[in-house]
Short mmCIF file of C-alpha atoms in Angstrom, two decimals:
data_model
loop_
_atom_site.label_atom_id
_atom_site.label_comp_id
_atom_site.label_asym_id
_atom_site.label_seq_id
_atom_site.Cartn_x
_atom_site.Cartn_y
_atom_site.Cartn_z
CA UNK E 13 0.00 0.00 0.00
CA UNK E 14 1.48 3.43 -1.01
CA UNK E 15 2.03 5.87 1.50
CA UNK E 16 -0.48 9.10 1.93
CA UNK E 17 0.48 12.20 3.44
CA UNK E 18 -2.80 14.76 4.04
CA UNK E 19 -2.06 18.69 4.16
CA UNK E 20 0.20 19.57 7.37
CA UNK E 21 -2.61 22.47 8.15
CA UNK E 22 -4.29 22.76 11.41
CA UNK E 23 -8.04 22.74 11.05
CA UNK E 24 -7.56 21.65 7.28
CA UNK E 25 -10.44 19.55 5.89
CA UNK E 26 -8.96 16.16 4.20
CA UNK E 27 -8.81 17.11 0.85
CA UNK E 28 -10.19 14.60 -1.82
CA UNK E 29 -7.82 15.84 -4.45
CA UNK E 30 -4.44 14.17 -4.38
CA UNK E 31 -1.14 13.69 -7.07
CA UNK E 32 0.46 10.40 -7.04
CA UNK E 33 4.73 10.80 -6.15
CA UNK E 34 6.65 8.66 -8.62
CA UNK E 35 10.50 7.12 -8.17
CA UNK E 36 12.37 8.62 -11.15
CA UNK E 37 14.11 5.53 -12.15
CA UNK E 38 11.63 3.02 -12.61
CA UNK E 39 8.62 5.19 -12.52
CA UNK E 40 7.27 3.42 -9.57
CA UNK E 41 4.42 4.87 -7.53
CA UNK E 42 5.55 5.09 -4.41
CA UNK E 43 3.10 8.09 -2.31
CA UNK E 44 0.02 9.43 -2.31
CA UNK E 45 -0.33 13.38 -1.47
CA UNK E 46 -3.11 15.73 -0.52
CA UNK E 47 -3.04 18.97 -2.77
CA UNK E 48 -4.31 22.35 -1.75
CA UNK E 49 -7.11 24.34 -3.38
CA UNK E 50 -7.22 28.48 -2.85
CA UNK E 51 -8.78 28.26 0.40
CA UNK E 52 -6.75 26.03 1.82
CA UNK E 53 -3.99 28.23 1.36
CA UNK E 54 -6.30 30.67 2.69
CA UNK E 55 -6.58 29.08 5.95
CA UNK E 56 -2.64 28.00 6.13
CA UNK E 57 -1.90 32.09 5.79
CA UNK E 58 -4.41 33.09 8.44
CA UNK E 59 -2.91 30.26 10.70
CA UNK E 60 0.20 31.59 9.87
CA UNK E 61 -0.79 35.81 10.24
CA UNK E 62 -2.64 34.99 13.31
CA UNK E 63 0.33 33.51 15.05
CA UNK E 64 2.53 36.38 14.21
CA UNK E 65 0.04 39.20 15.26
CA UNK E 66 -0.25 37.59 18.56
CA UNK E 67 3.08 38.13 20.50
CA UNK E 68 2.74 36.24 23.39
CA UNK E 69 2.30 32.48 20.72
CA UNK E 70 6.30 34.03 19.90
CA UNK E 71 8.43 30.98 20.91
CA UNK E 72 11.04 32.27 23.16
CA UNK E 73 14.97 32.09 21.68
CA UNK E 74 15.50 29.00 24.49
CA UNK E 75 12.67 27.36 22.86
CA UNK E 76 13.55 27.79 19.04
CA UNK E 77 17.46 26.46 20.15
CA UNK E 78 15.71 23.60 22.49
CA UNK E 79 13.28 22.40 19.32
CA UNK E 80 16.43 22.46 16.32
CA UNK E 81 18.64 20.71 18.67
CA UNK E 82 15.73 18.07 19.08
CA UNK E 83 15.11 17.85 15.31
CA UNK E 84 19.06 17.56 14.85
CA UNK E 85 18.83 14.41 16.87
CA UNK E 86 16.14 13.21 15.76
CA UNK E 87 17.41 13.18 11.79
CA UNK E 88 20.06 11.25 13.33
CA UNK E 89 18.13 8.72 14.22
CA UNK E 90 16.23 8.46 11.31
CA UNK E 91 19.29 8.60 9.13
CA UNK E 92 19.15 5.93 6.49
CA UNK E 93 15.44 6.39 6.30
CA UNK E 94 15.89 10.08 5.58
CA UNK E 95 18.73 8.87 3.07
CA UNK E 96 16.48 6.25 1.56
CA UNK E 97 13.85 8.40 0.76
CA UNK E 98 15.13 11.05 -1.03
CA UNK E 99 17.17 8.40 -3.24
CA UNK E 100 13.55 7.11 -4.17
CA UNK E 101 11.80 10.23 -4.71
CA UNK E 102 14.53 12.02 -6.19
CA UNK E 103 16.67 9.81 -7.71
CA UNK E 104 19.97 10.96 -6.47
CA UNK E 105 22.49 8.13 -5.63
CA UNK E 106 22.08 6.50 -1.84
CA UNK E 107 26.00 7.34 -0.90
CA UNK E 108 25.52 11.19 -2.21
CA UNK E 109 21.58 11.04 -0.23
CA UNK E 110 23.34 10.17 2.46
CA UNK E 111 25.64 13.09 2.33
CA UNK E 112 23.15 15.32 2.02
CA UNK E 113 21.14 14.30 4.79
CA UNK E 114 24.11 14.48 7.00
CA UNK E 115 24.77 18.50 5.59
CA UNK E 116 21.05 18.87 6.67
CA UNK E 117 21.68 17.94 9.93
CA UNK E 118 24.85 20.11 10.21
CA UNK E 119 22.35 22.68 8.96
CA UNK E 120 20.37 22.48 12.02
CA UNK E 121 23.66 23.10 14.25
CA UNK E 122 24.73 26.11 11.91
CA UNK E 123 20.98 27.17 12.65
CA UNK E 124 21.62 26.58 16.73
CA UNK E 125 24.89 28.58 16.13
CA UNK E 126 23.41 31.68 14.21
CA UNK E 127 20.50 32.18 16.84
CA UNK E 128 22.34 31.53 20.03
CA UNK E 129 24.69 34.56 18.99
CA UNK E 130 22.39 36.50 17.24
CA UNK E 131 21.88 39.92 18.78
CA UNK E 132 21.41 43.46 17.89
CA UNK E 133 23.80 46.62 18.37
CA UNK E 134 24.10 49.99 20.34
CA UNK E 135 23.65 52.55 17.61
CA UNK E 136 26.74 55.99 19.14
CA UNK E 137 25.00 58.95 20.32
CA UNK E 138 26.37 61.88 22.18
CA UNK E 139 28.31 63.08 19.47
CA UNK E 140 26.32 66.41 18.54
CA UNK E 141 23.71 68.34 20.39
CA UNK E 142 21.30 66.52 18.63
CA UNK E 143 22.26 63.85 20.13
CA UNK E 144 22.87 64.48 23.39
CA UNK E 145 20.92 62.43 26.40
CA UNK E 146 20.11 59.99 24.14
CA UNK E 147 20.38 56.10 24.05
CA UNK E 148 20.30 53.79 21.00
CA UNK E 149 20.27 50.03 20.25
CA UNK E 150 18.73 47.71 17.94
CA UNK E 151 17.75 44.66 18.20
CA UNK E 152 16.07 41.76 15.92
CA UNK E 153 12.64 40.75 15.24
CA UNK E 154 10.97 38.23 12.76
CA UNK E 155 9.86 39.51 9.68
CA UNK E 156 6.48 37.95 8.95
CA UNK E 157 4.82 34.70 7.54
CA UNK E 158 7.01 33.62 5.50
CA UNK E 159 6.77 31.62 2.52
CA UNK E 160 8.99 28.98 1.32
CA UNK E 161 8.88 27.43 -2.49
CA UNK E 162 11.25 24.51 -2.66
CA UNK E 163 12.59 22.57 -5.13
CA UNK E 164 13.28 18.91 -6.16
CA UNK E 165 17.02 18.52 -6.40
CA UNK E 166 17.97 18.48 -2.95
CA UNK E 167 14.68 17.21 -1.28
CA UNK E 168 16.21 17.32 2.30
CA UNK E 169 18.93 19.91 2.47
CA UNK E 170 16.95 22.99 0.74
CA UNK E 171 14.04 22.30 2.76
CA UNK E 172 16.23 22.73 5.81
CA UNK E 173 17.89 25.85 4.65
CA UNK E 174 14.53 27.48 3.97
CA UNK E 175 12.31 26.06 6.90
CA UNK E 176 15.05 26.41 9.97
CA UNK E 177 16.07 29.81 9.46
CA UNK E 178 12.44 30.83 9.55
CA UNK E 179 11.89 28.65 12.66
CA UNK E 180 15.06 30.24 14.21
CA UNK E 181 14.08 33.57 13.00
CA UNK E 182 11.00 33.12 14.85
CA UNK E 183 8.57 33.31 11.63
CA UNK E 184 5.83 31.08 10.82
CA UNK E 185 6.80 29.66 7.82
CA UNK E 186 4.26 27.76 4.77
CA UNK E 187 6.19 25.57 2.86
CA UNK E 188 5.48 23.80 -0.46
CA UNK E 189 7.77 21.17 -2.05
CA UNK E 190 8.44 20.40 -4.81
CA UNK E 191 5.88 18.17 -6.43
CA UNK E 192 8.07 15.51 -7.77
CA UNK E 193 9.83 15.37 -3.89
CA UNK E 194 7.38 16.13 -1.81
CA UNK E 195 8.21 13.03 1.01
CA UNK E 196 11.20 13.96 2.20
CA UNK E 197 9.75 17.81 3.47
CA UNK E 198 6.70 16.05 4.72
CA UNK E 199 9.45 13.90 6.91
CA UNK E 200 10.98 16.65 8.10
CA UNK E 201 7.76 18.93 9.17
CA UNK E 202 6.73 15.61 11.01
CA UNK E 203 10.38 15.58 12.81
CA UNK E 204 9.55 19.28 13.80
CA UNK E 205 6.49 18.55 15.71
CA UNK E 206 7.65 15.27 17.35
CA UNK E 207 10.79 17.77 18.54
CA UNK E 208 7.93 19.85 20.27
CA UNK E 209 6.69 22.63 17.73
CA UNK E 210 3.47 23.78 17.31
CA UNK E 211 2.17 23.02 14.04
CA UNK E 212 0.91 26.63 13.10
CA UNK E 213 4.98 27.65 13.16
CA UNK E 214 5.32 25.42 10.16
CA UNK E 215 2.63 24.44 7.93
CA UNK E 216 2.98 22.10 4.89
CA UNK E 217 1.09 21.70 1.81
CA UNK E 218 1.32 20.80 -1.82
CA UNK E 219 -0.01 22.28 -4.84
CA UNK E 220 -0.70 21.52 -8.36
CA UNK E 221 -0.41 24.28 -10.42
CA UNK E 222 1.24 27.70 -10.45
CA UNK E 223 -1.68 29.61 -10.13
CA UNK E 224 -2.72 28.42 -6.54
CA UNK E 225 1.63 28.68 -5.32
CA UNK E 226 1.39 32.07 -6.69
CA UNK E 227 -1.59 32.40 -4.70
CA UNK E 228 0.25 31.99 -1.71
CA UNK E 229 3.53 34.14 -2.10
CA UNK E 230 1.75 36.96 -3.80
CA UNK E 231 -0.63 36.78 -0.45
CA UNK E 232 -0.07 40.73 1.62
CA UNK E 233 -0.37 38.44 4.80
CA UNK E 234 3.37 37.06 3.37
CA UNK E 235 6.36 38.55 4.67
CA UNK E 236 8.91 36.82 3.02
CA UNK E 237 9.28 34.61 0.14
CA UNK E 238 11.81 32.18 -0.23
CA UNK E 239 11.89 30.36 -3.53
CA UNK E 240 14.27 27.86 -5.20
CA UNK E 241 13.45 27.05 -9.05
CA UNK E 242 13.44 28.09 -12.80
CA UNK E 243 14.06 31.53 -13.55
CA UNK E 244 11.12 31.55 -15.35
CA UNK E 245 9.12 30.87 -12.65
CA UNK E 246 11.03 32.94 -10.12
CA UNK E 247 10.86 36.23 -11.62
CA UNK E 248 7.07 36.24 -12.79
CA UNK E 249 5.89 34.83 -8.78
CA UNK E 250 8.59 38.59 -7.91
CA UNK E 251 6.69 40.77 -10.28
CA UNK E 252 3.53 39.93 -8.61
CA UNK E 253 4.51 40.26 -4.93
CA UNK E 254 2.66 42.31 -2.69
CA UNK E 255 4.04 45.70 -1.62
CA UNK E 256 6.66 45.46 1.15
CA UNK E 257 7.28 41.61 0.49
CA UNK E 258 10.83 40.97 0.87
CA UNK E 259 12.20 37.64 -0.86
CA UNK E 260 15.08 35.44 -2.30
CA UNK E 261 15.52 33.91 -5.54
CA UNK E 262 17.54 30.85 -6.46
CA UNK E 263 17.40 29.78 -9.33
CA UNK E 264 20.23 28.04 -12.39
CA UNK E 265 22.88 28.83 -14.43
CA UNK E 266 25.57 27.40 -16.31
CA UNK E 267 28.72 27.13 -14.33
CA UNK E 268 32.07 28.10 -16.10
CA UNK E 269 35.13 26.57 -15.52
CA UNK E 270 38.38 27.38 -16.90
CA UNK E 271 42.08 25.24 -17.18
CA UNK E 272 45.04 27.32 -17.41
CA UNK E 273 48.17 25.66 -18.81
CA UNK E 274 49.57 24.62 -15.47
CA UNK E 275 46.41 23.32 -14.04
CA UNK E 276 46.72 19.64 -12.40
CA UNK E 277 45.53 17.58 -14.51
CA UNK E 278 45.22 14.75 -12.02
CA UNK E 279 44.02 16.28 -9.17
CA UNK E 280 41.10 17.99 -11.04
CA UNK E 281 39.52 15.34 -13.05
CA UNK E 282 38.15 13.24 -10.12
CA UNK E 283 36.76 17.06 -8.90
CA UNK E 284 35.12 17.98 -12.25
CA UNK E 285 33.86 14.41 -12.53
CA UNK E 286 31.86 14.87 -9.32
CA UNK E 287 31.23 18.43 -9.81
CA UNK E 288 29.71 17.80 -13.36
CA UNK E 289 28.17 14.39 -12.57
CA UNK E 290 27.25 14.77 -9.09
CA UNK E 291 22.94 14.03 -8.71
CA UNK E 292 23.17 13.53 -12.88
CA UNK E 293 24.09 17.63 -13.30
CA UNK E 294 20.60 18.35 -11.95
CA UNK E 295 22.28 21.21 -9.74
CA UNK E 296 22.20 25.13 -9.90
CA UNK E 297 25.89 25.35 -10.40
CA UNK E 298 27.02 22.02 -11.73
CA UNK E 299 29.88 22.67 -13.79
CA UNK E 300 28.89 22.45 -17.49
CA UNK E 301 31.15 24.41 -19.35
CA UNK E 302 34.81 23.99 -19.59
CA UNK E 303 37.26 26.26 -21.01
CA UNK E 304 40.65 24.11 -21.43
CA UNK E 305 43.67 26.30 -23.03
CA UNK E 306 44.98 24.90 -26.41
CA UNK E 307 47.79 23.06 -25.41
CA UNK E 308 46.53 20.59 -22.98
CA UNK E 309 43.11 20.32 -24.81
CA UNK E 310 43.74 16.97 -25.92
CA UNK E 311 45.38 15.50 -23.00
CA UNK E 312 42.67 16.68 -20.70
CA UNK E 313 39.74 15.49 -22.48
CA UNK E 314 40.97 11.92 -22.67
CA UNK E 315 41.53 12.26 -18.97
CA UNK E 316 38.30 13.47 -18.41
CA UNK E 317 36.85 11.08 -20.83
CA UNK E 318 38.49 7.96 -19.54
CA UNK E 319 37.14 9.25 -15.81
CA UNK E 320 33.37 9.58 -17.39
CA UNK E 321 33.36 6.43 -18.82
CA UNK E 322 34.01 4.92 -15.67
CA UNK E 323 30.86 6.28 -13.96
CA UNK E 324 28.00 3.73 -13.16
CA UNK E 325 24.70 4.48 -13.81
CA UNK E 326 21.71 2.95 -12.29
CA UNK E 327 19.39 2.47 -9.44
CA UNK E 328 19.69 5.75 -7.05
CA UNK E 329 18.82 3.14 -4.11
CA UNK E 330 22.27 0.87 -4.62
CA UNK E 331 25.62 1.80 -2.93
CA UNK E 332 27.04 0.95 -6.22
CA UNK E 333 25.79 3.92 -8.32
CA UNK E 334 27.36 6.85 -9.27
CA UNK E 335 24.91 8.68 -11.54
CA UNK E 336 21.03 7.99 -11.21
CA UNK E 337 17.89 9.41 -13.62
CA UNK E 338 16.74 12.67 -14.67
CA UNK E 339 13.46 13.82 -12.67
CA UNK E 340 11.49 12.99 -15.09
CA UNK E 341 11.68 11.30 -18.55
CA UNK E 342 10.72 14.06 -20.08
CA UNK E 343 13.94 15.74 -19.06
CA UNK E 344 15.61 12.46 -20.75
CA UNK E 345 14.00 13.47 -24.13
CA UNK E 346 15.20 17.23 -23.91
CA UNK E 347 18.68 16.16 -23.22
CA UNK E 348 18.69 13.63 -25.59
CA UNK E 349 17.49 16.55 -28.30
CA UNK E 350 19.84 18.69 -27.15
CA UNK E 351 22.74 16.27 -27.66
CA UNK E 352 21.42 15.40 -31.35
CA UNK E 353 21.64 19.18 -31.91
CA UNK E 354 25.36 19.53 -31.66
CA UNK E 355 26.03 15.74 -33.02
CA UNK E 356 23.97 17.18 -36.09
CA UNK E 357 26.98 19.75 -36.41
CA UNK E 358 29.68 17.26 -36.39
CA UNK E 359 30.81 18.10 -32.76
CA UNK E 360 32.86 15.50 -31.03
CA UNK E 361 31.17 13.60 -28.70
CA UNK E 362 34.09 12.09 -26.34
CA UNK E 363 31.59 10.28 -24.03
CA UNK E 364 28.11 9.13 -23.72
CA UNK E 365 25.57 10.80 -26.02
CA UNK E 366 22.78 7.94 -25.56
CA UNK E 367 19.85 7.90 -23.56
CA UNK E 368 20.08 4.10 -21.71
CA UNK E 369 16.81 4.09 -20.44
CA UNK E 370 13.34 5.84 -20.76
CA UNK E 371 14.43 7.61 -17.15
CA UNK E 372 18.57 7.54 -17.95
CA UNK E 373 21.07 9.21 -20.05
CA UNK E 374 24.81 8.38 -20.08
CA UNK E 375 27.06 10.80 -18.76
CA UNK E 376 28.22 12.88 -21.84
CA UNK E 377 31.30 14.86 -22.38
CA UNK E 378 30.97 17.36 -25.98
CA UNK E 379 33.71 18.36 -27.58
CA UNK E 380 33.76 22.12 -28.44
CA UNK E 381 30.11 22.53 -29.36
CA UNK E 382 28.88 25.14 -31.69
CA UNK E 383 28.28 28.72 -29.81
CA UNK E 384 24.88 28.86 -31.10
CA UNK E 385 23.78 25.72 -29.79
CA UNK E 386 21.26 25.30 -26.82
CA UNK E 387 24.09 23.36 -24.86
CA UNK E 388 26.26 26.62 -25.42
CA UNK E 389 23.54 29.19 -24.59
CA UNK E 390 21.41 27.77 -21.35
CA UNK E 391 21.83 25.85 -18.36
CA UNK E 392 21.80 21.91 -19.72
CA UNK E 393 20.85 20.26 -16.06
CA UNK E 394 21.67 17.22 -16.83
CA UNK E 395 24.87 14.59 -17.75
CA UNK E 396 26.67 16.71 -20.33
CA UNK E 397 29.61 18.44 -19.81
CA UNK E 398 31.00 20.79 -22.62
CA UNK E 399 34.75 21.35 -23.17
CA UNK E 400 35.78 24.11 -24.93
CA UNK E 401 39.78 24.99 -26.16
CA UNK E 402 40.93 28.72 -26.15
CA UNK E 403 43.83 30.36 -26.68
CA UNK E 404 44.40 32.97 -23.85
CA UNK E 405 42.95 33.81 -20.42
CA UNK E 406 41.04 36.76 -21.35
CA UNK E 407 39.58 34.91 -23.83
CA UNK E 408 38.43 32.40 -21.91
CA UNK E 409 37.16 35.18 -18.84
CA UNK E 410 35.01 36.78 -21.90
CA UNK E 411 33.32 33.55 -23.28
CA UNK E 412 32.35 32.33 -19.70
CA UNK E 413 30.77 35.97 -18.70
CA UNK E 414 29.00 35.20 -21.86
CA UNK E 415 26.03 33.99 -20.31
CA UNK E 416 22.74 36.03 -19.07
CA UNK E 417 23.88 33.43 -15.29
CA UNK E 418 26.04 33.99 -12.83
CA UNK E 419 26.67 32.12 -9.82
CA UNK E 420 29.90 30.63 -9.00
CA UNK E 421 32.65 29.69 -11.04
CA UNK E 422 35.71 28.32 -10.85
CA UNK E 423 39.91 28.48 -11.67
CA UNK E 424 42.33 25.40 -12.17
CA UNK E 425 46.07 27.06 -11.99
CA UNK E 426 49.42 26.93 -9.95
CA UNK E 427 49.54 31.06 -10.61
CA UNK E 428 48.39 32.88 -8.23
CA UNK E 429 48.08 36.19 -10.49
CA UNK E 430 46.21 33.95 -12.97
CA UNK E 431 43.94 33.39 -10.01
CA UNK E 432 43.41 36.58 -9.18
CA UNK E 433 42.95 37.92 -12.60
CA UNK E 434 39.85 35.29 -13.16
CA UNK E 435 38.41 36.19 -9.75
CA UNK E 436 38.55 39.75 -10.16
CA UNK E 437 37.09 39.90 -13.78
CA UNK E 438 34.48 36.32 -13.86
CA UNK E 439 31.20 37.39 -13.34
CA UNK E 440 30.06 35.17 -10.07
CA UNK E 441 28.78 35.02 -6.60
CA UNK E 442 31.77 32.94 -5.84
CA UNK E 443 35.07 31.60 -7.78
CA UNK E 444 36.74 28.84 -6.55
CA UNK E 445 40.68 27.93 -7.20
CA UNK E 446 41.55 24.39 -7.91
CA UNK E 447 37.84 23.16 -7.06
CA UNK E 448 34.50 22.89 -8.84
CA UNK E 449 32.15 25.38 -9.21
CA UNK E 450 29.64 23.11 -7.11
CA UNK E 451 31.91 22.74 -4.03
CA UNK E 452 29.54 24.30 -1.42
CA UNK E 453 29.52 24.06 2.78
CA UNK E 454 26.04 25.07 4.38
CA UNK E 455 27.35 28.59 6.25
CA UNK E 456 28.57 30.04 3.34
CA UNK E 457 27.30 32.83 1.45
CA UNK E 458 25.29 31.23 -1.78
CA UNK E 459 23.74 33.70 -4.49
CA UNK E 460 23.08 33.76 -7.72
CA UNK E 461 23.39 37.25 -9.74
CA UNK E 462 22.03 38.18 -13.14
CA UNK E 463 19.16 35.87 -14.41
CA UNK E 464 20.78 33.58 -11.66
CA UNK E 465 18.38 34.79 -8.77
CA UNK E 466 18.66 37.62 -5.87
CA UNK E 467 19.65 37.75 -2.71
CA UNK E 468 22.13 36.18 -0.44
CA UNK E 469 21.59 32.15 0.49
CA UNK E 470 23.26 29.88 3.34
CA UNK E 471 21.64 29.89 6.41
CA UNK E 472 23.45 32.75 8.51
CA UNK E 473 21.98 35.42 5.24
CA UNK E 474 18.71 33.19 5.09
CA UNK E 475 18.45 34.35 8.92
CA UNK E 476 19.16 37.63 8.44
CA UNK E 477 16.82 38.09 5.61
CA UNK E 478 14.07 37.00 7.58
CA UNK E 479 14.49 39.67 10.20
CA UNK E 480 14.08 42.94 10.78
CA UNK E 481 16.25 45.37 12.85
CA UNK E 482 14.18 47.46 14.93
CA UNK E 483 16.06 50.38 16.86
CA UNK E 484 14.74 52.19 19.58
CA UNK E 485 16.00 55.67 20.68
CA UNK E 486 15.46 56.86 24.24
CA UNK E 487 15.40 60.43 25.79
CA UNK E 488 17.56 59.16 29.29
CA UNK E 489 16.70 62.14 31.15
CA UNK E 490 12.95 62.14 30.35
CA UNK E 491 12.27 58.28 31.50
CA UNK E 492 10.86 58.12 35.26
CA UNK E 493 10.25 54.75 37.14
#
């Protein structure tokens, strides 16, 4: 019998209207899941709005840090369930699941960390007449519901960054998963209660179309928005906030990488074979295009082809797998296309190229692709890695600032001006030297610019965002006990 979660609303009705959750490799149903109409959304934002207007439901800081170390230890215990289940919903390897539900869990502790030493500041006075007598200081308060639109390719670890800074923050928050991996936030919202939260802090639901999740963020009860998805998507729910709605976008882009001359050869490939590879490319800043200088062209690609090849693809719930499916197998067909596209204009495929399975494609190395070509122009998410000779740094700095994305990049080279030159000039969030442009620790500043997405991820700026500083200033010699 297939598992069935109903809405995670207080005083929700059971809704009769559900969407079937299916594992990405074999296209097994595996869950049931309620969906939520307009008014149910209705109700989770006055749950939400009600909670916030009345002070004394706030839970105290003690309380917030008492309930995430709870749900810390509680992960922990569930572990290889957690793990289990977002390898069958999402379809990302068991050994990498596993990594990422032990970053969620060291999530929680950055969480515990950020709010135990989170305070305000005393703003200097007495420095004109102005003033003179006077006393300053902020300090922090929560910003409002807040809304959180997740998304499939980390079903665990994005749901933590978005849910646990609200509940540190103090916000309520509404979540909505994304509908292809949908179990793994219901798991967690359950872990949150059993650790002793009220359920009208965090509310859960699930939607089927765009109109009723735009119904929700666009909502003037909504504080914040917190969303993680296509541009597309992104930037219309943005245009239609309500006035005052603060929010954060995260959304793709197509990660650059260049090789100098002097790069390591062997100490990169295995790092641009996970970077590339890592969840079958289906990640924001997977490393898809990369810029090797003329004269070790050839010698890198057979390295990195020889690595490739060696990847096994298969079942995302055995140890043994390295790359799993696409989401969906529609996402199969596009790549496939894609692939065909170039192949039509003689470009060297050095790996891959076939689709194995109506849910798998083999992980794909291209061979200087034509610039035109979609796998030269947008984010590819997905198994195929481009390489791409050039002839001098700037060169290569101007081709991979191409792009209308930006989020982090990344440098192979033993010279540190080199280094600096790229870091200074690529257009990115973030440039790594000598590691992937997916390499990523949970406390760390993570943004997108350009088409990329807006505003400043990781949890200690997902906290911050979803405050507010409020200062007071006091007249000293006018207050009386």
């Amino acid at each position: 019998m297939l598992q069935h979660f109903d809405l995670f609303i207080p005083g929700a009705a059971k809704s009769t209207e559900t969407l079937t959750v299916y594992a990405p490799y074999d296209r097994r149903p595996i869950a049931t899941v309620a969906t939520a109409d307009q008014d149910t959304v209705n109700l989770a934002l006055n749950n939400a709005h009600s909670l916030f207007e009345d002070r004394s439901r706030w839970l105290t800081k003690e309380r917030r840090l008492e309930i995430l170390k709870k749900t810390a230890e509680l992960m922990a215990e569930n572990f290889e369930f957690l793990a289990l289940e977002a390898a069958k919903e999402g379809g990302k390897p068991l050994q990498d699941s596993r990594v990422e539900v032990t970053r969620a869990i060291d999530g929680l502790q950055i969480c515990i960390d950020v709010l135990r030493t989170a305070s305000g500041s005393e703003i200097p006075m007495h420095l004109n007449s102005a003033s003179a007598f006077k006393l300053a200081f902020t300090h922090y308060e929560p910003i409002g519901v807040v809304a959180a639109v997740s998304a499939f390719n980390h079903p665990v670890n994005l749901i933590v960054h978005q849910v646990a800074p609200a509940i540190a923050a103090g916000c309520p928050v509404i979540v909505k998963p994304a509908e292809d991996t949908p179990l793994s936030c219901f798991h967690f919202v359950r872990l949150l209660y059993q650790a002793g939260l009220p359920e009208e802090h965090c509310q859960c639901l699930m939607t089927r179309d765009t109109d009723t999740t735009g119904h929700l963020v666009t909502s003037p009860l909504v504080g914040f928005v917190s969303f993680i998805g296509s541009a597309k998507v992104g930037w219309m729910l943005r245009s239609k906030l309500a006035e005052g709605t603060r929010c954060a976008l995260e959304h793709g882009g197509a990660a650059p990488v260049i090789v100098a001359e002097d790069a390591d050869i062997d100490t990169m490939i295995p790092k641009l074979t996970k970077g590339g590879f890592y969840h079958a490319g289906q990640v924001c800043v997977s490393v898809q295009r990369v810029f090797v200088h003329q004269s070790i062209a050839g010698i890198f690609s057979d390295a990195f082809t020889e690595a490739v090849n060696a990847l096994r693809v298969g079942d995302p719930e055995l140890d043994s797998t390295d790359v799993g499916p696409l989401i969906r197998p529609g996402e199969v067909d596009r790549i496939e296309s894609w692939v065909n596209e170039v192949s039509s204009f003689g470009t060297l495929i050095k790996a891959g190229g076939k689709r194995l399975s109506p849910t798998t494609f083999q992980p794909t190395l291209l061979y200087d692709p034509p610039g035109h070509c979609k796998v030269s122009q947008q984010e590819i998410f997905g198994p195929v890695v481009c390489i791409y000779p050039y002839d001098d740094i700037d060169e290569a700095i101007r081709r991979a600032n191409a792009l209308p994305f930006a989020f982090q990049a990344s440098i192979f080279t033993k010279n540190i001006d080199r280094a600096m030159k790229a870091f200074n000039q690529l257009k990115a969030s973030a440039v790594m030297i000598n590691e992937h442009t997916a390499f990523r620790v949970d406390w760390m500043p993570f943004s997108g610019l350009k088409q990329s997405g807006l505003g400043i991820g990781g949890i200690p700026g997902t906290f911050r965002d979803m405050q507010i500083e409020k200062m007071m200033v006091m007249h000293s010699d006018a207050l009386k006990t």
